[in-house]
Coordinates of C-alpha atoms in Angstrom, one line a residue:
M26 CA 223.8 -156.5 -66.7
T27 CA 227.5 -155.7 -66.8
G28 CA 228.2 -152.5 -64.9
A29 CA 224.9 -152.5 -63.0
I30 CA 224.9 -150.9 -59.6
W31 CA 222.2 -152.5 -57.5
H32 CA 220.4 -150.9 -54.7
K33 CA 217.5 -151.7 -52.4
S34 CA 214.6 -149.5 -51.4
T35 CA 215.0 -147.6 -48.1
R36 CA 211.6 -149.2 -47.2
S37 CA 213.0 -152.8 -47.4
S38 CA 214.4 -153.0 -43.9
G39 CA 211.9 -155.7 -42.8
N40 CA 212.1 -159.4 -43.7
Q41 CA 215.9 -159.5 -43.0
G42 CA 216.3 -157.1 -45.9
D43 CA 215.1 -159.6 -48.5
C44 CA 213.4 -157.7 -51.3
V45 CA 214.0 -156.6 -54.9
E46 CA 217.0 -154.7 -56.0
V47 CA 217.1 -152.2 -58.8
A48 CA 219.9 -151.1 -61.1
D49 CA 219.0 -147.8 -62.9
N50 CA 222.5 -146.6 -63.8
L51 CA 222.6 -148.2 -67.3
P52 CA 221.5 -146.3 -70.4
G53 CA 218.1 -147.4 -71.7
V54 CA 217.4 -150.2 -69.2
V55 CA 216.4 -150.7 -65.6
G56 CA 217.1 -154.1 -64.1
V57 CA 215.2 -155.6 -61.2
R58 CA 216.2 -158.8 -59.3
D59 CA 215.4 -160.8 -56.2
S60 CA 218.0 -160.0 -53.4
K61 CA 217.8 -163.6 -52.3
D62 CA 218.9 -164.9 -55.7
R63 CA 221.4 -162.3 -57.0
P64 CA 222.9 -164.6 -59.7
G65 CA 219.3 -165.5 -60.8
P66 CA 217.2 -163.9 -63.5
V67 CA 216.8 -160.2 -64.0
L68 CA 213.7 -158.5 -65.2
T69 CA 214.4 -155.5 -67.5
F70 CA 212.3 -152.5 -68.2
E71 CA 212.5 -149.4 -70.3
P72 CA 213.2 -146.4 -67.9
T73 CA 209.9 -144.7 -68.8
T74 CA 208.0 -147.9 -68.0
W75 CA 209.8 -148.3 -64.7
K76 CA 209.2 -144.6 -63.7
A77 CA 205.5 -145.0 -64.4
F78 CA 205.4 -148.1 -62.2
V79 CA 207.2 -146.4 -59.4
E80 CA 204.9 -143.4 -59.6
F81 CA 201.8 -145.7 -59.6
A82 CA 203.1 -147.6 -56.6
K83 CA 203.7 -144.4 -54.6
Q84 CA 200.0 -143.5 -55.1
H85 CA 198.7 -146.8 -53.8

């Protein structure tokens, strides 16, 4: 994920900030990682799949 710019949700202030981080600045891929294990594995999603997930989560 060279060139990824990672960010946390504004809703992640609890739990000492431990949460998932998302990088959505790369073409054709969205990366998701655990903020407690930054060098660890990264899940990748197509942008349309990630957008559908976020929209679903907002409704529930």
